[in-house]
Short mmCIF file of C-alpha atoms and ligand atoms in Angstrom, two decimals:
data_model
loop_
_atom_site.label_atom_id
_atom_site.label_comp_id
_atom_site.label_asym_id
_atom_site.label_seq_id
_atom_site.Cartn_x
_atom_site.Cartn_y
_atom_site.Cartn_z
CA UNK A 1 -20.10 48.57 9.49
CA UNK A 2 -16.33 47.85 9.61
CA UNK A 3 -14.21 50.79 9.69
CA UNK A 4 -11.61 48.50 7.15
CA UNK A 5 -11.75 49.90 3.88
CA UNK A 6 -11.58 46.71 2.38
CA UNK A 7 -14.71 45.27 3.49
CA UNK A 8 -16.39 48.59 1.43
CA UNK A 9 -18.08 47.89 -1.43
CA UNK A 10 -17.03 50.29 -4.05
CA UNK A 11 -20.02 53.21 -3.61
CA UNK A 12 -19.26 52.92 -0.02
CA UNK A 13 -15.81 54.04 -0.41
CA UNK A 14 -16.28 56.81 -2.81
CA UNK A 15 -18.45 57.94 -0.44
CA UNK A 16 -15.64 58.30 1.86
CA UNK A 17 -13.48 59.52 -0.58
CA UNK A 18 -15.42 62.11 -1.57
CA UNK A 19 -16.04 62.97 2.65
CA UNK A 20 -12.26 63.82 2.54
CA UNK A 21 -12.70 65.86 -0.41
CA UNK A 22 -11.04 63.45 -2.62
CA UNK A 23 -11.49 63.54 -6.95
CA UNK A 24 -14.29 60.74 -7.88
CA UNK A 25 -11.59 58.86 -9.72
CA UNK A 26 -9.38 58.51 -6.26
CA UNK A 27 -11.94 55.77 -5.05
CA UNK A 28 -11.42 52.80 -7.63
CA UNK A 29 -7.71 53.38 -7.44
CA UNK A 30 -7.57 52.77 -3.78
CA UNK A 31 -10.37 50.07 -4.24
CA UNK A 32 -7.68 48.23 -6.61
CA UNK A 33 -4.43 48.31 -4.73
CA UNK A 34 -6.74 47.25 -1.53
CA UNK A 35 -7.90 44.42 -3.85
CA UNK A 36 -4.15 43.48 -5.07
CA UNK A 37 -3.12 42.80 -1.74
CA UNK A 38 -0.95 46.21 -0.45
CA UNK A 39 0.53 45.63 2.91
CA UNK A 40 0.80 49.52 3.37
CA UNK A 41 -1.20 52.99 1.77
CA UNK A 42 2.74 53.76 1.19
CA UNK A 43 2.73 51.19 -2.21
CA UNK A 44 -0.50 53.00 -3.58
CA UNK A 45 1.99 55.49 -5.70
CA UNK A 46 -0.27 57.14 -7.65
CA UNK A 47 -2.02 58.77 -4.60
CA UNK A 48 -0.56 62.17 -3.16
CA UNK A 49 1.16 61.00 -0.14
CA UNK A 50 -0.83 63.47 1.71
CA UNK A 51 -4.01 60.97 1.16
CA UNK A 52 -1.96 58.48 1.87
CA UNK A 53 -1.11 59.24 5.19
CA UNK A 54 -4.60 60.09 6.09
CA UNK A 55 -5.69 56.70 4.74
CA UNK A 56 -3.10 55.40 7.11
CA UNK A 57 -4.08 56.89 10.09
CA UNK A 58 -7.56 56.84 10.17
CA UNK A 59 -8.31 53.19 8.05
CA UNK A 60 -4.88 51.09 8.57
CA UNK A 61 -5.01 48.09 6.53
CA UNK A 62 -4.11 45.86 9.07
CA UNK A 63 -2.63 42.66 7.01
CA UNK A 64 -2.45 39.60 8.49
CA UNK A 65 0.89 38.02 9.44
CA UNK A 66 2.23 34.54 8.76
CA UNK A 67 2.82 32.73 11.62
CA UNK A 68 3.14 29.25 10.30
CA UNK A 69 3.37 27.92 6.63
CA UNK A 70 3.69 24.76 5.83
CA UNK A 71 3.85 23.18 2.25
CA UNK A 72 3.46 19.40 1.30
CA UNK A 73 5.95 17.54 -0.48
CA UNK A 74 3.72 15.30 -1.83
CA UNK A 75 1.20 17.54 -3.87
CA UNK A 76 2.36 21.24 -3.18
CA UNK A 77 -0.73 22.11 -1.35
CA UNK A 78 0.04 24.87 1.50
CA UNK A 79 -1.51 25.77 4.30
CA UNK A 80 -1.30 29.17 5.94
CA UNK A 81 -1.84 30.16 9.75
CA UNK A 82 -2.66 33.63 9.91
CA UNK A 83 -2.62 36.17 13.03
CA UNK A 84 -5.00 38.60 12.60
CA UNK A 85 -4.75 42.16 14.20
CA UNK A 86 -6.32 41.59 17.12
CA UNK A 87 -3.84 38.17 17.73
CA UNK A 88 -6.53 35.69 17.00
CA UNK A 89 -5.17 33.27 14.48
CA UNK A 90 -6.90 31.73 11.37
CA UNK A 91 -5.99 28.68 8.76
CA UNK A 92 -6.26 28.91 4.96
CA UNK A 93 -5.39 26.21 2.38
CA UNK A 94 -4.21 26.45 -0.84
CA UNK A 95 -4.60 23.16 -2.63
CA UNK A 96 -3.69 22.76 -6.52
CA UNK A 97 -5.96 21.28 -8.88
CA UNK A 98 -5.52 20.89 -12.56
CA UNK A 99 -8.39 23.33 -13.00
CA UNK A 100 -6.71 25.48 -10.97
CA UNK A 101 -5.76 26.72 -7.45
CA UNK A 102 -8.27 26.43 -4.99
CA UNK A 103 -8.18 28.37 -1.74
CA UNK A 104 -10.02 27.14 1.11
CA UNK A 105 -10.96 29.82 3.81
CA UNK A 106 -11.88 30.29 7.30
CA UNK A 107 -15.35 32.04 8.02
CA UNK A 108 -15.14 32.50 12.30
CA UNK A 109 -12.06 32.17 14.86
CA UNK A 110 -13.68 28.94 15.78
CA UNK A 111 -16.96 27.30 15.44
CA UNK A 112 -20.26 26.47 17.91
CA UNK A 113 -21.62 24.20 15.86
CA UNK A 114 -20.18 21.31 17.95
CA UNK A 115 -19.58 18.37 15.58
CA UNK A 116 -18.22 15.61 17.29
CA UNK A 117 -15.55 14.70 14.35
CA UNK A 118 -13.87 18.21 13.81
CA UNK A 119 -11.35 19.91 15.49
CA UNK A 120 -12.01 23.64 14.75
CA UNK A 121 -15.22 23.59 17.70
CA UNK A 122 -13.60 22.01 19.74
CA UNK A 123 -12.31 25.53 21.83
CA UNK A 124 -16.01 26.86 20.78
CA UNK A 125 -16.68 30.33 19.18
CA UNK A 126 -14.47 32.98 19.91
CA UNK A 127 -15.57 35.41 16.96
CA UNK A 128 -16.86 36.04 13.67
CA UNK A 129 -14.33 37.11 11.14
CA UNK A 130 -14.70 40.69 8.78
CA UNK A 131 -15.37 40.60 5.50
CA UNK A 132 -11.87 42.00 4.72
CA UNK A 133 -10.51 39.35 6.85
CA UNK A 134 -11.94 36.61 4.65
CA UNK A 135 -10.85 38.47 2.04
CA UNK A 136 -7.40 38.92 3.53
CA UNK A 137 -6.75 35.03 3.16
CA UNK A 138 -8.01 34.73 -0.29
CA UNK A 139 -5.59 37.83 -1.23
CA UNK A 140 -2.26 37.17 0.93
CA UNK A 141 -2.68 33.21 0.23
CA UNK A 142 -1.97 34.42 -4.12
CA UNK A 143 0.55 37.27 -2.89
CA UNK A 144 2.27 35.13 -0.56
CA UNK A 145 2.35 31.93 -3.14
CA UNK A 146 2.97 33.85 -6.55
CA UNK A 147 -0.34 31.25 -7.25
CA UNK A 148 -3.11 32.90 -9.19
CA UNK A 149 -6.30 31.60 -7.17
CA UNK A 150 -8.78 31.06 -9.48
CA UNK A 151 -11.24 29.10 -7.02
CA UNK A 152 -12.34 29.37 -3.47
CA UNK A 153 -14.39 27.35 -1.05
CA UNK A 154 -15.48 28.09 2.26
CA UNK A 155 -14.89 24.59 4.34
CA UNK A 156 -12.41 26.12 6.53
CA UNK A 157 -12.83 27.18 10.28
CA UNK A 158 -16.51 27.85 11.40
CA UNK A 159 -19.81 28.38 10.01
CA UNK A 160 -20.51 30.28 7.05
CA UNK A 161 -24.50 30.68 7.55
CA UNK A 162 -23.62 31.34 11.69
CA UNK A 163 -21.74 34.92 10.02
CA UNK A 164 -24.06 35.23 7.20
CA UNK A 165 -24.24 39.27 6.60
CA UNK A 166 -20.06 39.10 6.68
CA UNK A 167 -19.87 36.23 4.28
CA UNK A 168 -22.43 37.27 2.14
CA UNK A 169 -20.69 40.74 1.64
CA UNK A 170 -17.54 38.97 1.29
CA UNK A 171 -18.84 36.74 -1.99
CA UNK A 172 -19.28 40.27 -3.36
CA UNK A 173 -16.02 41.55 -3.13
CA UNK A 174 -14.12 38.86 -4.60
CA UNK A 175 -16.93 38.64 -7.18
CA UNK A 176 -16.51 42.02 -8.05
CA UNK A 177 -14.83 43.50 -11.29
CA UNK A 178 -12.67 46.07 -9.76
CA UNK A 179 -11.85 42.96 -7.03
CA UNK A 180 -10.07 39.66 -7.49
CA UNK A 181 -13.69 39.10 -9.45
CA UNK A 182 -13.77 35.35 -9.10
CA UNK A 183 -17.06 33.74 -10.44
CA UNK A 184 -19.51 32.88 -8.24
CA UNK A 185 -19.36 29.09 -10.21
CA UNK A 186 -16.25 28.58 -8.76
CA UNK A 187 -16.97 29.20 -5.41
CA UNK A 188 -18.49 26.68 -2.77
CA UNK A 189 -20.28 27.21 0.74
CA UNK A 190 -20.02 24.52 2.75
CA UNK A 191 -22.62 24.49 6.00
CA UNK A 192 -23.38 22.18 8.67
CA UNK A 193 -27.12 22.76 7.82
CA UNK A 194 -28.99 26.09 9.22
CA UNK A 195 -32.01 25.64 7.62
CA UNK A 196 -33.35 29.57 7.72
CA UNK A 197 -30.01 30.27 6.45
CA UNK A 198 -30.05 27.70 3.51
CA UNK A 199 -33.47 29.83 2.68
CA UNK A 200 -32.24 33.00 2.76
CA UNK A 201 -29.50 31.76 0.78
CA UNK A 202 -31.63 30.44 -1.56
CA UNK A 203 -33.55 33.86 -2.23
CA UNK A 204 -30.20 35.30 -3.61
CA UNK A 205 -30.49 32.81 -6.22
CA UNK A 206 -26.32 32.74 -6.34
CA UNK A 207 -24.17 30.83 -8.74
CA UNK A 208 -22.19 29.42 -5.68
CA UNK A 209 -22.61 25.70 -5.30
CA UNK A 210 -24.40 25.06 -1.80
CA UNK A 211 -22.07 21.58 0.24
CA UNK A 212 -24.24 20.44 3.13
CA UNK A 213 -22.28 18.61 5.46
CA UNK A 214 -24.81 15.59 6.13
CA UNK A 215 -22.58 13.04 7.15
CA UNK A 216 -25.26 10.21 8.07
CA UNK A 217 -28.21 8.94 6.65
CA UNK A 218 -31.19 9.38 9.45
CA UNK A 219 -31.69 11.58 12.51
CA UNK A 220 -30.60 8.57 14.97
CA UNK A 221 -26.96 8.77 13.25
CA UNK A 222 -26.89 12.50 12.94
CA UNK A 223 -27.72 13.56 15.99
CA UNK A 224 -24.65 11.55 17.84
CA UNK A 225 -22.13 13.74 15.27
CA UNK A 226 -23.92 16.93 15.28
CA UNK A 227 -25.42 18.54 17.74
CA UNK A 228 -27.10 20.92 14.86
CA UNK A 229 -29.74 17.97 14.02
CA UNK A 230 -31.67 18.46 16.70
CA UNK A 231 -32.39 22.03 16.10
CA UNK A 232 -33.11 21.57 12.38
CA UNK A 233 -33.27 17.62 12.03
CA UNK A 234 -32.71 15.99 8.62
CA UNK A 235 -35.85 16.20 7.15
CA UNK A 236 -35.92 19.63 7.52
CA UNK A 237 -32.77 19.85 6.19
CA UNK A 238 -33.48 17.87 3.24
CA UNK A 239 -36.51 20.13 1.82
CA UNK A 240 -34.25 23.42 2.27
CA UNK A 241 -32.38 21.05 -0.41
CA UNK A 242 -34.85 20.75 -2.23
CA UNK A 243 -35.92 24.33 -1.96
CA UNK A 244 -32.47 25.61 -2.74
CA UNK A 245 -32.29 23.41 -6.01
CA UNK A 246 -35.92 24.74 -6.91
CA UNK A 247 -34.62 28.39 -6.24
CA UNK A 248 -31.37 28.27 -8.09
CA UNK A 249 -31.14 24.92 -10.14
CA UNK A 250 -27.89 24.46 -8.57
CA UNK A 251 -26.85 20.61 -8.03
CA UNK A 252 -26.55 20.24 -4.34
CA UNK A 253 -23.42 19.19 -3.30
CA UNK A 254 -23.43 16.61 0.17
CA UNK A 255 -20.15 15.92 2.10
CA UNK A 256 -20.31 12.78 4.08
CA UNK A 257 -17.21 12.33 5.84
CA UNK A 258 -16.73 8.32 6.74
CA UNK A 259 -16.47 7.19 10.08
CA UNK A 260 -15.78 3.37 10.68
CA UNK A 261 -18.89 1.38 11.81
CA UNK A 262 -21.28 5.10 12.38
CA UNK A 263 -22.33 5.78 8.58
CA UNK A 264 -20.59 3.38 6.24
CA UNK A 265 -22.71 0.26 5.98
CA UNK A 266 -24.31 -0.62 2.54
CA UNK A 267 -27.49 0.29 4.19
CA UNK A 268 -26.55 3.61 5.52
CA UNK A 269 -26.29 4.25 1.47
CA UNK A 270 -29.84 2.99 0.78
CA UNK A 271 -31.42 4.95 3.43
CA UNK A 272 -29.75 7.87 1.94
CA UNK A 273 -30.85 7.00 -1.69
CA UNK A 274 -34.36 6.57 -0.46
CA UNK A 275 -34.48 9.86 1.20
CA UNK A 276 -32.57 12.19 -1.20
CA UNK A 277 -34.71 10.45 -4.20
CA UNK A 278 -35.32 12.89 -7.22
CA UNK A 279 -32.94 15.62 -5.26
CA UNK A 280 -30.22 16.02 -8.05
CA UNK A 281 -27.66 15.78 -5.78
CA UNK A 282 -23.72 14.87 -5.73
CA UNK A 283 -21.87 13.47 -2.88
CA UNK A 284 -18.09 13.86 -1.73
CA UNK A 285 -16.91 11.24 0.56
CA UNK A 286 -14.06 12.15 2.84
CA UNK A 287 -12.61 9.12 4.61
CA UNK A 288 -12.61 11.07 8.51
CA UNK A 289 -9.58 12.35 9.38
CA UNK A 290 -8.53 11.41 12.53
CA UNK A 291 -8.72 14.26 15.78
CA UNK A 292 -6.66 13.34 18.86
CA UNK A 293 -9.30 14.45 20.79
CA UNK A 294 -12.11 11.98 19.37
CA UNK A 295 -12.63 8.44 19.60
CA UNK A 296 -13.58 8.01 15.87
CA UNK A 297 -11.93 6.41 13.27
CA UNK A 298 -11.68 6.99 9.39
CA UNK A 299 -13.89 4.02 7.33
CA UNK A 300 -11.76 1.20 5.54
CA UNK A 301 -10.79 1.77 2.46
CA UNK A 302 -13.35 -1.08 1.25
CA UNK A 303 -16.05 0.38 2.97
CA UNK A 304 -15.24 3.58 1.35
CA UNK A 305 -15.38 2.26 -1.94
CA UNK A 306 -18.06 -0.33 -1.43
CA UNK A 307 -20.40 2.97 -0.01
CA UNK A 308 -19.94 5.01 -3.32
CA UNK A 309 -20.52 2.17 -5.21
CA UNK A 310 -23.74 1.77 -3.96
CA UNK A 311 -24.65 5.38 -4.66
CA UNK A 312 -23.50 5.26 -7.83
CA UNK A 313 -25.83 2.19 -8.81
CA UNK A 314 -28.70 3.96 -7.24
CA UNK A 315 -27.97 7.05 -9.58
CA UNK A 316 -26.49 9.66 -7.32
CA UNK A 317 -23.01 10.22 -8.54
CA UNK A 318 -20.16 9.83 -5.93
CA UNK A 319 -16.81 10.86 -5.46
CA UNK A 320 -14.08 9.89 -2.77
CA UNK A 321 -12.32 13.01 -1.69
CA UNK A 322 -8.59 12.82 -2.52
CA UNK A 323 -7.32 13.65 0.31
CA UNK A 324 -4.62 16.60 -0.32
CA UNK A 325 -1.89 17.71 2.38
CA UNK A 326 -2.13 14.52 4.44
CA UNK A 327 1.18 15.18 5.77
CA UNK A 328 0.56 18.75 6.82
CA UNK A 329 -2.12 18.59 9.42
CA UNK A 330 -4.49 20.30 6.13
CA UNK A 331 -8.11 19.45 7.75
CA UNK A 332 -10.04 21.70 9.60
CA UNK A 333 -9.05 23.74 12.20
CA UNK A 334 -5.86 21.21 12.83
CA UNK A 335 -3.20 23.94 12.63
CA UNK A 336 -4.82 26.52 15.03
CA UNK A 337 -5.64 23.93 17.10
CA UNK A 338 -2.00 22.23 17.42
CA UNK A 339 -0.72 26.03 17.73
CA UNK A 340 -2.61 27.02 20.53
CA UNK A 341 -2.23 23.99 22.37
CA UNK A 342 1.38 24.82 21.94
CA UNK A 343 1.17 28.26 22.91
CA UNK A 344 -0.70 27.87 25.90
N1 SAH B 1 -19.09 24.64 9.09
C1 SAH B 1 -19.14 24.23 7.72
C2 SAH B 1 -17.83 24.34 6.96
C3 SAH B 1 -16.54 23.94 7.65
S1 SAH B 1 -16.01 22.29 7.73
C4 SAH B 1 -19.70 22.84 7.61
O1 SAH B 1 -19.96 22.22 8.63
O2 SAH B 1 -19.94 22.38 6.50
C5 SAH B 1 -15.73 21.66 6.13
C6 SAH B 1 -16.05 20.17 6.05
O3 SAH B 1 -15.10 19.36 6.76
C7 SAH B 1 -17.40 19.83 6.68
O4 SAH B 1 -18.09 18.94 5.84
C8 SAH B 1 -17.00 19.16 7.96
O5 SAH B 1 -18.04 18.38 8.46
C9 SAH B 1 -15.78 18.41 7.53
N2 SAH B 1 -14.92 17.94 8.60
C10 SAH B 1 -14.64 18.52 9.78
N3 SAH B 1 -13.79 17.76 10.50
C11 SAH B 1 -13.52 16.68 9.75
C12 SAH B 1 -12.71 15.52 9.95
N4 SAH B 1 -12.03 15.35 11.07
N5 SAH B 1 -12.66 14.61 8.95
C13 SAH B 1 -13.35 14.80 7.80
N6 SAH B 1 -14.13 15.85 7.56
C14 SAH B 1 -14.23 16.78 8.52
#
């Protein structure tokens, strides 16, 4: 367990509380400024300063610093890269919505799941982040912004089922009253597609909608943009789909990014409504955004359009992602990446 405060659930700190000989009230008090975003124990003024510097010494809060924000003219979304305390550095986005503002975390300092479109694996796994770090980004992103963040989803760097105890403890703290107690309905996991994961998942039976990045339509397409197929290939991946829906009677939720002439034909959609039949399912297709590092390219436009139709006729509702902070470097891993090229 994490010596940070913040990634204690609230029995866990008035157990430490109460160690230091504190009053049972003490512990929700410090629970809530923690959960308000403090920088320092110093701003918790209804504690005795005494506590306060014990607090500091022995659990600092360690807040992470802004080292680059950058905000896009053309639909206000921002995105934050954060140093954490041991200098590692993290993205968050915080894109507006009419329903509200959504903040998009990282799970890991990098990723080893090895896609061949995305940029945040491309330096591999360098570690798996707290649960008060994930928190951190959800909490500094509405301090730092004045925005109240009402949603979150979990599509930013690395694997949310590859740090599944952390993450899993981390739904509960922003989910909890005392916390920033954001429903689990507006929260979203997005995974590459760990199949003993998805199950274990599925045995919690949350609210949170489940996004499985499937991105092609068979196993001879997936596994040339994700190494992950061939440990849990797409059949497999499909009935912990259908599993998870039976478990939780959540919709599943499928991103498909769209890579010119890989996964766009008309009968790359058929295959796809053929295997996902009677699996209520919605997709979100994400033209690719283009990586310097990679040689593909986003899908036309047509194709694009042309791809959800298709879907559509055969039932499965279809969206086209509207793709936010364009001008800002917004997808995945494209700020820490550009940064430490820079840096190094
Ligand atoms: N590891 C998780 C969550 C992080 S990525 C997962 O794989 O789902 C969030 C989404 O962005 C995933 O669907 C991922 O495949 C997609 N993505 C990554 N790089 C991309 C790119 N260059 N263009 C479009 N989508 C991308």
């Amino acid at each position: 367990m994490s010596k940070n405060l913040k990634s204690m659930m609230l029995p866990e700190l008035s157990a430490v509380l109460k160690d230091m000989g504190q009053p049972s009230f003490r512990a929700k008090q410090v629970y809530t400024w923690l959960h308000r975003g403090v920088r320092s124990y110093d701003e918790m003024t209804n504690l005795p300063k005494s506590l306060r510097d014990t607090l500091a010494k022995d659990y600092p809060i360690c807040p992470p610093e802004v080292v680059r924000k950058q905000e896009s003219q053309r639909d206000g979304t921002i995105k934050y890269l954060w140093r954490l305390s041991d200098g590692n550095c993290v993205e968050t986005v915080l894109m507006r919505y009419h329903y509200g503002n959504t903040v998009c975390i990282s799970t890991e300092v990098g990723c080893r799941m090895g896609c061949a479109f995305c940029a945040s694996t491309l330096g591999g796994l360098v570690r798996k982040l707290e649960p008060f770090e994930m928190l951190d980004q959800v909490l500094f992103t509405q301090v730092d912004s004045g925005l109240p963040v009402s949603h979150i989803v979990l599509m930013g760097i690395g694997e949310p089922l590859d740090n599944f105890d952390n993450v899993m403890r981390f739904l509960e703290l922003v989910n909890s009253e005392d916390g920033m107690n954001i429903s689990m309905r507006h929260i979203s996991l997005s995974t590459c597609g760990l199949v003993p994961k998805i199950d274990e998942l599925a045995a919690k039976k949350l609210q949170l909608t489940l996004s499985v990045s499937l991105h092609a339509p068979n196993d001879a397409i997936r596994d040339t943009i994700m190494p992950v197929n061939r440990a849990y290939p797409s059949e497999e991946l499909i009935e912990a789909c259908r599993r998870y829906y039976d478990a939780t009677g959540r919709r599943i939720s499928f991103e498909y990014a769209m890579i010119d002439g890989v996964n766009d034909s008309t009968d790359n959609a058929k295959e796809l409504l053929r295997r996902l039949k009677g699996l209520p399912a919605h997709f979100n297709l994400i033209p690719l955004n283009h990586v310097e590092e990679s040689p593909l390219k986003p899908s036309s436009r047509e194709a694009v359009s042309r791809f959800q139709k298709t879907l559509e006729s055969g039932g499965v509702t279809a969206t086209v992602r509207r793709t936010l902070g364009g001008d800002i470097d917004a997808s995945c891993g494209q700020l820490r990446r550009k940064y430490t090229k820079e840096t190094t």
